[in-house]
Short mmCIF file of C-alpha atoms and ligand atoms in Angstrom, two decimals:
data_model
loop_
_atom_site.label_atom_id
_atom_site.label_comp_id
_atom_site.label_asym_id
_atom_site.label_seq_id
_atom_site.Cartn_x
_atom_site.Cartn_y
_atom_site.Cartn_z
CA MET A 58 84.49 118.79 109.52
CA ARG A 59 86.00 117.76 106.25
CA ASP A 60 84.79 118.98 102.88
CA PRO A 61 82.30 116.19 102.06
CA GLU A 62 83.05 116.40 98.35
CA TRP A 63 86.67 115.45 98.95
CA TYR A 64 85.76 112.79 101.47
CA ASP A 65 83.47 111.16 98.86
CA LEU A 66 86.35 111.09 96.41
CA PHE A 67 88.34 108.96 98.80
CA HIS A 68 85.54 106.51 99.31
CA ARG A 69 84.93 106.19 95.59
CA ARG A 70 87.79 104.33 93.97
CA GLY A 71 89.41 105.94 90.96
CA THR A 72 88.47 104.96 87.44
CA ARG A 73 90.17 104.93 84.11
CA ARG A 74 87.94 107.83 83.11
CA ASP A 75 89.34 109.93 86.01
CA PHE A 76 92.82 109.38 84.68
CA LEU A 77 91.89 110.13 81.08
CA ARG A 78 90.22 113.33 82.23
CA VAL A 79 93.55 114.66 83.53
CA GLY A 80 95.64 112.71 81.07
CA GLY A 81 96.36 115.54 78.64
CA ALA A 82 98.52 117.61 80.97
CA ALA A 83 99.93 114.72 82.90
CA ALA A 84 100.83 112.36 80.09
CA GLY A 85 103.65 114.47 78.71
CA LEU A 86 105.16 114.98 82.13
CA LEU A 87 105.10 111.28 82.80
CA ALA A 88 107.64 110.58 80.05
CA LEU A 89 109.80 107.64 81.07
CA ALA A 90 112.97 109.45 80.08
CA SER A 91 112.44 111.92 82.93
CA VAL A 92 112.50 109.22 85.59
CA PRO A 93 116.02 108.13 86.51
CA GLY A 94 116.37 104.37 86.75
CA CYS A 95 112.87 103.75 85.41
CA ARG A 96 112.82 100.86 82.98
CA ALA A 97 110.47 101.02 80.02
CA ASP A 98 109.06 97.58 80.74
CA ALA A 99 108.17 98.50 84.34
CA ARG A 100 105.05 100.45 83.38
CA LEU A 101 101.95 98.30 82.94
CA ARG A 102 99.64 99.12 80.04
CA ALA A 103 96.73 97.40 81.74
CA ILE A 104 95.98 95.40 84.84
CA GLY A 105 93.37 92.70 85.39
CA SER A 106 91.96 93.86 88.74
CA TYR A 107 92.08 96.86 91.04
CA PRO A 108 95.65 97.23 92.44
CA PHE A 109 95.06 99.84 95.19
CA LYS A 110 93.03 97.74 97.63
CA LEU A 111 95.15 98.95 100.58
CA GLY A 112 94.61 102.63 99.79
CA VAL A 113 97.17 105.42 99.89
CA ALA A 114 99.04 107.32 102.58
CA SER A 115 101.45 110.18 103.06
CA GLY A 116 103.88 111.01 105.83
CA ASP A 117 106.91 112.77 107.33
CA PRO A 118 106.19 116.19 105.80
CA GLU A 119 108.86 118.84 105.37
CA PRO A 120 108.53 122.42 104.12
CA GLU A 121 108.94 121.35 100.49
CA LEU A 122 108.52 117.58 100.59
CA VAL A 123 106.06 114.83 101.48
CA VAL A 124 106.29 111.04 101.32
CA LEU A 125 103.60 109.31 99.25
CA TRP A 126 102.83 105.67 99.92
CA THR A 127 100.93 102.84 98.32
CA ARG A 128 101.26 99.09 97.92
CA LEU A 129 100.05 97.12 94.93
CA ASP A 130 97.81 94.11 95.36
CA PRO A 131 99.79 90.97 94.43
CA GLU A 132 96.74 89.28 92.93
CA ALA A 133 96.18 92.23 90.63
CA LEU A 134 99.81 92.02 89.50
CA GLU A 135 99.48 88.29 88.97
CA THR A 136 96.64 88.83 86.47
CA VAL A 137 99.22 90.32 84.10
CA GLY A 138 102.16 88.16 85.18
CA ALA A 139 103.92 91.11 86.88
CA HIS A 140 104.00 89.84 90.47
CA GLU A 141 107.73 89.05 90.34
CA ASN A 142 108.73 92.17 88.41
CA PRO A 143 109.37 95.80 89.29
CA VAL A 144 106.32 97.91 88.41
CA THR A 145 106.21 101.66 87.81
CA ILE A 146 103.64 103.63 89.79
CA ASP A 147 102.81 107.12 88.50
CA TYR A 148 101.66 109.74 90.95
CA GLU A 149 100.03 113.14 90.68
CA LEU A 150 99.84 115.98 93.19
CA ALA A 151 97.31 118.74 92.79
CA ARG A 152 96.23 121.81 94.69
CA ASP A 153 92.58 120.74 94.47
CA HIS A 154 90.78 117.49 95.10
CA ASN A 155 89.42 117.41 91.56
CA PHE A 156 92.94 117.50 90.09
CA LYS A 157 92.24 120.52 87.93
CA GLU A 158 95.51 122.12 89.02
CA ILE A 159 98.15 119.41 88.99
CA VAL A 160 101.48 120.72 90.29
CA ARG A 161 103.68 117.64 90.40
CA THR A 162 103.78 114.33 88.57
CA GLY A 163 106.33 111.59 88.80
CA SER A 164 106.96 107.90 89.13
CA ALA A 165 108.37 105.42 91.56
CA ILE A 166 109.33 101.80 91.12
CA ALA A 167 107.51 99.26 93.26
CA SER A 168 109.84 96.30 93.58
CA PRO A 169 108.95 92.75 94.62
CA GLU A 170 111.71 92.91 97.27
CA PHE A 171 109.57 95.45 99.14
CA GLY A 172 106.28 93.71 98.38
CA HIS A 173 105.47 96.25 95.64
CA SER A 174 105.14 99.11 98.08
CA ILE A 175 106.52 102.60 97.50
CA SER A 176 107.36 105.49 99.78
CA ALA A 177 108.12 108.16 97.21
CA GLU A 178 109.74 111.38 98.42
CA VAL A 179 108.13 114.16 96.41
CA GLY A 180 109.92 117.48 96.64
CA GLY A 181 109.69 120.94 95.11
CA LEU A 182 106.48 121.80 96.96
CA ASP A 183 105.40 125.02 98.66
CA PRO A 184 105.72 125.23 102.47
CA GLY A 185 102.55 125.09 104.56
CA HIS A 186 100.33 124.04 101.64
CA GLU A 187 97.60 121.47 101.29
CA TYR A 188 97.88 118.99 98.40
CA PHE A 189 95.84 116.11 97.04
CA TYR A 190 97.46 113.09 95.45
CA ARG A 191 96.66 109.85 93.66
CA MET A 192 98.50 106.99 92.01
CA ILE A 193 98.06 105.33 88.63
CA VAL A 194 98.99 101.81 87.50
CA GLY A 195 97.82 100.09 84.32
CA GLY A 196 95.18 102.77 83.82
CA GLU A 197 93.70 102.20 87.28
CA VAL A 198 93.56 105.20 89.58
CA SER A 199 93.91 105.05 93.36
CA PRO A 200 91.67 106.75 95.91
CA VAL A 201 92.58 110.39 96.54
CA GLY A 202 94.72 111.29 99.54
CA ARG A 203 95.19 114.66 101.21
CA THR A 204 98.52 115.85 102.59
CA LYS A 205 100.18 119.03 103.72
CA THR A 206 103.72 120.36 103.81
CA VAL A 207 104.93 122.00 107.03
CA PRO A 208 105.54 125.76 107.33
CA ALA A 209 108.88 127.24 106.28
CA PRO A 210 111.45 127.27 109.12
CA GLU A 211 111.41 131.06 109.48
CA ASN A 212 107.60 131.33 109.69
CA THR A 213 105.47 131.34 112.81
CA PRO A 214 102.10 129.88 111.82
CA ASP A 215 99.00 131.15 113.68
CA ARG A 216 98.07 127.62 114.60
CA ILE A 217 98.78 123.95 114.03
CA ARG A 218 96.13 121.34 114.59
CA PHE A 219 96.97 117.67 114.78
CA ALA A 220 95.91 114.48 116.52
CA PHE A 221 97.80 111.68 118.21
CA ALA A 222 96.70 108.11 118.70
CA SER A 223 97.98 104.61 119.41
CA CYS A 224 97.12 100.95 119.93
CA GLN A 225 94.73 99.49 117.38
CA ASP A 226 94.21 95.82 118.19
CA TYR A 227 92.08 94.58 115.30
CA GLU A 228 90.49 91.86 117.40
CA ASP A 229 89.32 94.08 120.26
CA GLY A 230 87.16 96.55 118.39
CA TYR A 231 86.19 98.31 115.20
CA PHE A 232 88.30 101.25 114.08
CA THR A 233 85.41 103.66 114.64
CA ALA A 234 87.74 106.16 116.31
CA LEU A 235 89.79 106.26 113.09
CA GLN A 236 86.61 106.86 111.11
CA HIS A 237 86.00 109.97 113.24
CA LEU A 238 89.66 110.94 113.10
CA ALA A 239 89.47 110.91 109.29
CA GLN A 240 86.83 113.63 109.44
CA GLU A 241 88.77 116.03 111.67
CA ASP A 242 90.38 119.05 110.05
CA LEU A 243 94.05 118.27 110.79
CA ASP A 244 97.48 119.28 109.60
CA PHE A 245 98.82 115.78 110.40
CA ILE A 246 98.32 112.70 112.58
CA ILE A 247 100.88 111.11 114.90
CA HIS A 248 100.67 107.35 115.53
CA LEU A 249 102.62 106.36 118.63
CA GLY A 250 102.77 102.62 118.02
CA ASP A 251 101.01 99.30 118.41
CA TYR A 252 99.83 99.79 114.84
CA ILE A 253 99.48 96.01 114.61
CA TYR A 254 99.46 93.30 117.28
CA GLU A 255 101.62 90.26 116.73
CA TYR A 256 99.43 87.77 118.54
CA ALA A 257 97.72 84.71 117.11
CA GLU A 258 93.94 84.71 117.15
CA HIS A 259 92.78 84.96 120.75
CA ASP A 260 90.46 82.30 122.08
CA ARG A 261 88.47 84.88 124.06
CA ASP A 262 85.37 86.42 122.58
CA THR A 263 86.51 89.21 120.23
CA VAL A 264 84.71 91.22 117.57
CA ARG A 265 87.20 90.30 114.82
CA HIS A 266 89.94 87.72 114.45
CA HIS A 267 93.61 87.75 113.56
CA THR A 268 94.57 85.36 110.80
CA GLY A 269 97.32 82.84 111.45
CA PRO A 270 99.67 82.11 114.37
CA GLU A 271 101.79 84.64 116.30
CA ILE A 272 103.75 86.32 113.55
CA GLN A 273 107.48 85.65 113.11
CA THR A 274 108.42 85.71 109.42
CA LEU A 275 108.41 88.54 106.89
CA GLN A 276 105.43 87.05 105.09
CA GLU A 277 103.51 86.70 108.35
CA TYR A 278 104.20 90.32 109.34
CA ARG A 279 103.18 91.43 105.84
CA ASN A 280 99.95 89.46 106.02
CA ARG A 281 99.11 91.03 109.37
CA TYR A 282 99.61 94.55 107.99
CA ILE A 283 97.48 93.65 104.97
CA GLN A 284 94.72 92.47 107.29
CA TYR A 285 94.80 95.72 109.30
CA ARG A 286 95.28 97.97 106.30
CA SER A 287 92.26 96.41 104.57
CA ASP A 288 90.08 98.16 107.14
CA PRO A 289 88.27 101.07 105.43
CA ASP A 290 88.42 103.32 108.51
CA LEU A 291 92.19 102.93 108.78
CA GLN A 292 92.51 103.64 105.05
CA ALA A 293 90.33 106.74 105.39
CA ALA A 294 92.44 108.08 108.27
CA HIS A 295 95.61 107.62 106.22
CA ALA A 296 94.06 109.36 103.22
CA ALA A 297 92.83 112.30 105.32
CA ALA A 298 96.21 113.67 106.43
CA SER A 299 99.90 112.84 106.51
CA TRP A 300 101.01 110.53 109.32
CA ILE A 301 104.11 110.73 111.47
CA VAL A 302 104.68 107.27 112.90
CA THR A 303 106.85 105.52 115.41
CA MET A 304 106.60 101.95 116.66
CA ASP A 305 106.14 100.52 120.13
CA ASP A 306 106.41 96.86 121.09
CA HIS A 307 103.63 95.00 119.26
CA GLU A 308 105.04 95.81 115.82
CA VAL A 309 107.65 93.19 116.82
CA ASP A 310 106.82 91.34 120.08
CA ASN A 311 105.13 92.28 123.35
CA ASN A 312 107.49 94.23 125.66
CA TRP A 313 110.62 93.54 123.61
CA ALA A 314 113.74 95.49 124.50
CA ASP A 315 116.74 95.86 122.18
CA GLY A 316 117.84 92.23 121.55
CA SER A 317 115.49 90.66 124.11
CA PRO A 318 112.14 89.15 123.13
CA GLU A 319 109.27 88.32 125.43
CA ASP A 320 109.00 84.89 123.87
CA ASP A 321 111.38 82.01 124.41
CA GLN A 322 113.71 82.76 121.49
CA SER A 323 117.50 82.79 121.14
CA PRO A 324 119.12 86.18 120.46
CA GLU A 325 119.81 85.03 116.89
CA GLN A 326 116.20 83.97 116.31
CA PHE A 327 114.95 87.24 117.74
CA LEU A 328 117.22 89.38 115.54
CA LEU A 329 115.90 87.54 112.48
CA ARG A 330 112.38 88.22 113.70
CA ARG A 331 113.23 91.88 114.32
CA THR A 332 114.66 92.13 110.78
CA ALA A 333 111.41 90.77 109.34
CA ALA A 334 109.26 93.02 111.54
CA PHE A 335 111.24 96.18 110.65
CA GLN A 336 111.13 95.46 106.93
CA ALA A 337 107.37 94.92 107.01
CA TYR A 338 106.94 98.11 109.08
CA PHE A 339 108.95 100.09 106.54
CA GLU A 340 107.00 98.57 103.66
CA PHE A 341 103.66 99.64 105.12
CA MET A 342 104.48 103.07 106.56
CA PRO A 343 104.93 106.38 104.71
CA LEU A 344 108.53 106.83 105.89
CA ARG A 345 111.53 108.63 104.43
CA GLN A 346 114.23 106.55 102.74
CA ALA A 347 116.45 107.43 105.73
CA SER A 348 114.27 105.06 107.75
CA MET A 349 114.85 102.10 105.44
CA PRO A 350 115.99 99.28 107.73
CA SER A 351 119.43 97.80 107.53
CA GLY A 352 119.09 94.22 108.78
CA PRO A 353 117.78 94.35 112.38
CA ASN A 354 118.20 98.14 112.65
CA ILE A 355 115.81 100.93 111.72
CA GLN A 356 116.24 104.68 112.14
CA LEU A 357 113.00 106.00 113.61
CA TYR A 358 114.06 108.79 115.94
CA ARG A 359 113.91 112.02 114.03
CA ARG A 360 112.74 115.60 114.31
CA ILE A 361 110.09 117.56 112.42
CA ARG A 362 109.86 121.32 112.77
CA PHE A 363 106.76 123.42 112.17
CA GLY A 364 108.23 126.86 111.55
CA ASN A 365 109.06 128.61 114.81
CA LEU A 366 105.87 127.39 116.47
CA MET A 367 106.67 123.77 117.26
CA GLU A 368 109.32 121.12 117.01
CA ILE A 369 108.49 117.45 117.48
CA SER A 370 111.15 114.94 118.44
CA ILE A 371 109.92 111.48 117.56
CA LEU A 372 111.51 108.87 119.83
CA ASP A 373 112.21 105.15 119.68
CA THR A 374 112.16 103.80 123.24
CA ARG A 375 112.31 100.10 122.23
CA GLN A 376 115.28 99.51 119.97
CA TYR A 377 118.07 100.80 122.20
CA ARG A 378 116.74 100.27 125.73
CA SER A 379 118.34 98.19 128.45
CA ASN A 380 116.21 95.18 129.30
CA GLN A 381 113.37 95.92 131.73
CA PRO A 382 114.88 95.68 135.25
CA CYS A 383 113.75 93.51 138.18
CA LEU A 384 112.23 90.85 135.83
CA GLY A 385 109.95 93.46 134.23
CA GLY A 386 106.22 93.70 134.83
CA ILE A 387 105.02 95.67 137.85
CA SER A 388 107.67 95.01 140.49
CA PRO A 389 109.37 96.43 143.57
CA SER A 390 112.69 98.12 142.91
CA CYS A 391 115.95 96.15 142.70
CA PRO A 392 119.58 97.27 142.26
CA THR A 393 119.46 97.25 138.42
CA HIS A 394 116.46 99.59 138.51
CA ILE A 395 118.54 102.42 139.95
CA SER A 396 121.78 101.63 138.13
CA PRO A 397 123.17 104.58 136.12
CA ASP A 398 123.73 102.14 133.26
CA GLN A 399 119.97 101.62 132.72
CA SER A 400 118.78 103.51 129.63
CA ILE A 401 115.50 103.60 127.74
CA LEU A 402 116.92 105.83 124.98
CA GLY A 403 120.38 104.41 124.39
CA ARG A 404 123.41 106.68 124.29
CA SER A 405 123.17 108.08 120.76
CA GLN A 406 119.47 108.89 120.92
CA ARG A 407 119.89 110.41 124.36
CA GLU A 408 122.66 112.73 123.15
CA TRP A 409 120.58 113.67 120.11
CA LEU A 410 117.50 114.37 122.25
CA PHE A 411 119.32 116.35 124.92
CA GLU A 412 121.13 118.41 122.28
CA GLY A 413 117.77 119.17 120.65
CA LEU A 414 116.18 120.17 123.97
CA THR A 415 119.07 122.57 124.54
CA ARG A 416 119.25 124.05 121.07
CA SER A 417 115.58 124.38 120.03
CA GLU A 418 114.14 127.86 119.66
CA ALA A 419 110.63 126.65 118.87
CA ARG A 420 107.82 127.97 121.08
CA TRP A 421 106.52 124.45 121.82
CA ASN A 422 108.74 121.39 122.05
CA ALA A 423 106.90 118.09 121.80
CA LEU A 424 108.24 114.60 122.32
CA ALA A 425 106.23 111.94 120.47
CA GLN A 426 107.03 108.70 122.21
CA GLN A 427 105.70 105.40 123.43
CA VAL A 428 105.54 104.76 127.18
CA MET A 429 104.42 106.84 130.16
CA VAL A 430 107.03 109.25 131.50
CA ALA A 431 105.25 110.35 134.70
CA ARG A 432 106.03 108.41 137.85
CA ILE A 433 103.19 106.10 138.88
CA ARG A 434 103.64 104.70 142.36
CA GLY A 435 101.73 101.51 143.08
CA ILE A 436 101.53 99.48 146.30
CA ASP A 437 101.42 95.69 146.23
CA ALA A 438 99.62 93.30 148.59
CA GLU A 439 102.61 93.31 150.97
CA GLY A 440 102.56 97.09 151.12
CA GLN A 441 105.71 97.51 149.00
CA GLU A 442 106.10 100.29 146.42
CA THR A 443 105.90 98.94 142.87
CA TRP A 444 106.83 100.34 139.47
CA SER A 445 105.83 99.42 135.93
CA MET A 446 109.24 98.45 134.60
CA ASP A 447 108.31 98.65 130.90
CA LYS A 448 107.69 102.41 131.19
CA TRP A 449 109.99 105.30 132.15
CA ASP A 450 109.34 104.12 135.73
CA GLY A 451 111.78 101.30 134.90
CA TYR A 452 114.44 103.88 133.98
CA PRO A 453 114.06 106.55 136.70
CA LEU A 454 117.58 107.99 136.53
CA GLU A 455 117.32 108.66 132.82
CA ARG A 456 113.88 110.19 133.33
CA SER A 457 115.34 112.57 135.92
CA ALA A 458 118.20 113.42 133.56
CA MET A 459 115.72 114.25 130.77
CA ILE A 460 113.43 116.38 132.95
CA ASN A 461 116.42 118.16 134.49
CA ARG A 462 117.79 118.87 131.02
CA MET A 463 114.48 120.45 129.98
CA ALA A 464 114.56 122.62 133.12
CA ASP A 465 118.24 123.54 133.03
CA ALA A 466 118.26 124.27 129.30
CA GLU A 467 115.04 126.28 129.71
CA THR A 468 113.50 124.35 126.82
CA LEU A 469 110.41 126.32 125.84
CA ASN A 470 107.11 124.60 126.71
CA PRO A 471 108.05 120.92 126.71
CA VAL A 472 105.04 118.64 126.06
CA VAL A 473 105.28 114.85 126.02
CA LEU A 474 102.84 112.83 123.88
CA THR A 475 102.50 109.21 124.96
CA GLY A 476 100.55 106.06 124.00
CA ASP A 477 100.83 102.42 125.09
CA ILE A 478 98.56 102.04 128.11
CA HIS A 479 95.07 102.12 126.59
CA SER A 480 93.91 104.97 128.81
CA ASN A 481 93.89 108.77 128.75
CA TRP A 482 96.01 110.70 131.24
CA VAL A 483 97.21 114.24 131.89
CA THR A 484 100.28 114.54 134.10
CA ASP A 485 102.69 117.14 135.45
CA LEU A 486 106.30 116.12 134.95
CA LYS A 487 108.04 117.24 138.13
CA ARG A 488 111.65 117.96 138.89
CA ASP A 489 111.14 115.82 142.02
CA PHE A 490 108.12 113.54 141.98
CA ASP A 491 108.52 112.97 145.75
CA ASP A 492 107.88 116.63 146.44
CA PRO A 493 104.50 117.89 145.19
CA SER A 494 105.69 121.48 145.62
CA SER A 495 108.69 120.97 143.31
CA GLU A 496 108.85 122.64 139.92
CA THR A 497 106.55 121.34 137.16
CA VAL A 498 108.90 121.24 134.17
CA ALA A 499 106.72 119.73 131.43
CA THR A 500 103.26 118.39 130.67
CA GLU A 501 102.43 114.88 129.50
CA PHE A 502 99.33 113.93 127.53
CA VAL A 503 98.76 110.18 127.27
CA CYS A 504 96.31 109.13 124.56
CA THR A 505 94.18 106.05 125.01
CA SER A 506 93.95 103.20 122.51
CA LEU A 507 91.99 103.38 119.29
CA SER A 508 90.51 99.90 119.84
CA SER A 509 92.73 97.80 122.14
CA ASP A 510 90.92 96.43 125.22
CA GLY A 511 87.45 96.97 123.75
CA ASP A 512 84.89 99.47 125.02
CA GLY A 513 86.50 100.34 128.37
CA GLN A 514 84.93 102.67 130.91
CA ASP A 515 85.27 106.25 132.03
CA MET A 516 86.72 105.49 135.47
CA THR A 517 88.06 102.33 137.08
CA ALA A 518 88.97 101.44 140.66
CA GLY A 519 92.61 101.28 139.57
CA GLY A 520 92.40 104.71 137.94
CA GLU A 521 90.89 106.21 141.10
CA ARG A 522 93.57 104.63 143.27
CA LEU A 523 96.44 105.92 141.14
CA LEU A 524 94.99 109.44 140.96
CA ARG A 525 94.75 109.42 144.77
CA ARG A 526 98.33 108.21 145.30
CA ASN A 527 100.03 110.45 142.73
CA SER A 528 99.19 114.13 143.05
CA HIS A 529 100.92 115.04 139.76
CA LEU A 530 98.26 113.02 137.87
CA LYS A 531 95.41 115.30 136.82
CA PHE A 532 93.12 113.20 134.65
CA TYR A 533 92.29 109.60 133.86
CA ASN A 534 89.81 108.06 131.45
CA GLY A 535 89.62 104.44 130.29
CA GLN A 536 87.61 104.67 127.06
CA ARG A 537 88.76 104.39 123.43
CA GLY A 538 89.60 107.36 121.19
CA TYR A 539 92.34 109.84 120.35
CA VAL A 540 93.56 113.30 121.34
CA THR A 541 93.57 116.43 119.20
CA ALA A 542 96.03 119.25 119.82
CA ASN A 543 95.41 122.82 118.75
CA VAL A 544 98.64 124.77 119.09
CA THR A 545 98.96 128.56 118.85
CA PRO A 546 101.83 130.78 120.06
CA ASP A 547 99.95 131.45 123.32
CA LEU A 548 98.01 128.29 124.05
CA TRP A 549 98.11 124.50 123.65
CA THR A 550 94.67 122.87 123.76
CA SER A 551 94.29 119.08 124.00
CA GLU A 552 90.87 117.56 123.51
CA PHE A 553 90.34 113.99 124.66
CA LYS A 554 87.90 112.51 122.15
CA VAL A 555 86.30 109.22 123.14
CA VAL A 556 84.16 106.61 121.40
CA PRO A 557 82.31 104.77 124.19
CA VAL A 558 81.46 101.77 121.99
CA VAL A 559 83.90 100.04 119.61
CA THR A 560 82.62 96.47 119.94
CA GLU A 561 79.72 97.46 117.71
CA ALA A 562 80.07 99.47 114.52
CA GLY A 563 78.93 103.09 114.38
CA GLY A 564 79.94 104.36 117.84
CA SER A 565 79.57 108.11 118.28
CA LEU A 566 82.32 110.56 119.24
CA GLU A 567 82.35 112.68 122.41
CA THR A 568 84.81 115.20 123.77
CA ARG A 569 85.43 113.81 127.25
CA ALA A 570 87.76 116.55 128.51
CA THR A 571 89.73 119.57 127.34
CA PHE A 572 93.05 120.63 128.90
CA VAL A 573 95.08 123.73 128.10
CA ILE A 574 98.66 124.84 128.68
CA GLU A 575 99.45 128.53 128.56
CA ASP A 576 102.74 129.58 127.00
CA GLY A 577 105.38 129.70 129.72
CA HIS A 578 103.28 127.87 132.35
CA PRO A 579 104.00 124.12 132.30
CA GLY A 580 101.23 121.90 133.63
CA ALA A 581 97.84 121.60 131.96
CA GLU A 582 94.59 122.91 133.44
CA GLU A 583 91.15 121.58 132.61
CA ALA A 584 89.28 124.08 130.45
FE1 LIG B 1488 98.89 98.68 122.97
#
């Protein structure tokens, strides 16, 4: 569990006195002249109300660099007439949570074009080290965040411990799972998408309510992120560790694919919507500048290496995919389904991924991605085989190509981390899913939702049926929660942590199941 002293610091907002206490050492280093492009009039001497209502975050760590994020409250800026101006945010990084040993200070400009958010890349740090950070504007001090750089490329750390999670529909439940996640001792957190949901307020009975109609414009996407990010549990989880994020569909529109929306929109209308959605995503996520969107395009696939122990390829299976075949949904196969032109990755990402799977020398090779890779065979009322066309089941030839590449290139210990379907799964990824005796090439862990679909239940009739029909499926659970991964050179341990109740505040945390993979033996076993 987390050091309670530090955790308290996050929950207590900063004060002017905190800043003055460290001001002696920091003030000199914060000289404007040392900040390229920083205008003297961009630093506020005072501000009328607290500007850090959305908290702080960090992300995309490297051996010597982390990204620090915050976004200033527009009403606070308005109190001093600065809401249309660039504003300088000062930041401090320290080795300790009391900021006695400050190691880096600097500034970033929050511009109105990006809604006064910053994602500052702070370099010159030591590999594999824990840091604490905070921001300062107009004498107000933000909550304290904790972050960590990754190990140096040539090092093999003894262990890495992280968590992965997805799907946080604000209406369906409280973010109790995030409250528990914030108290785990983690090197980082991966969010696999559905960070927001685009829907208007539902007319069913929900515990909380979206504000406004289905979101389409930049301001509407921004307002939705503000609503989610105002949640104290989500803020605490961001402050507790750095996040590595990728998006799924609901950050834009349910089940969108490349230029195709779910809704009745022209391609031009949808690209404008995508542009707005990507800009808002970038504004609210702790992403590198390399992920800054350019119109309707955003670079999200990327790779993060943790010394020689692990490499994570973060994928984007929405932006470049062919449209879901056979009219989407859960459908019988059709000619498009098995066309070699169907791709969920798109050509460039596929080449990048396959090259990485071939070249990597890391002991564990994880893919952090959105939709289920394992084949799930369903049977409809007429007795026909059906496939969920929004998942890799809609793109079976590319799935085979990926699994074959892992096998042929002898990629060490491939592990796929998946979100999207609001249920926990463990699967064997087979060379030939039709032949249960064929080689297991990789392991897939699917994490459930944090809140989407409400409380859920341990087992469902559908879950039982799918486990029975698909022998490469090893585990199912339909409750809310997240998965932790403890990775050492010899063993990968995934713990499925569930919160049985999210429709009432204060749900407790349980470890529902633990699965391990031994080095060199793909396929997880229950511990
Ligand atoms: Fe979802």
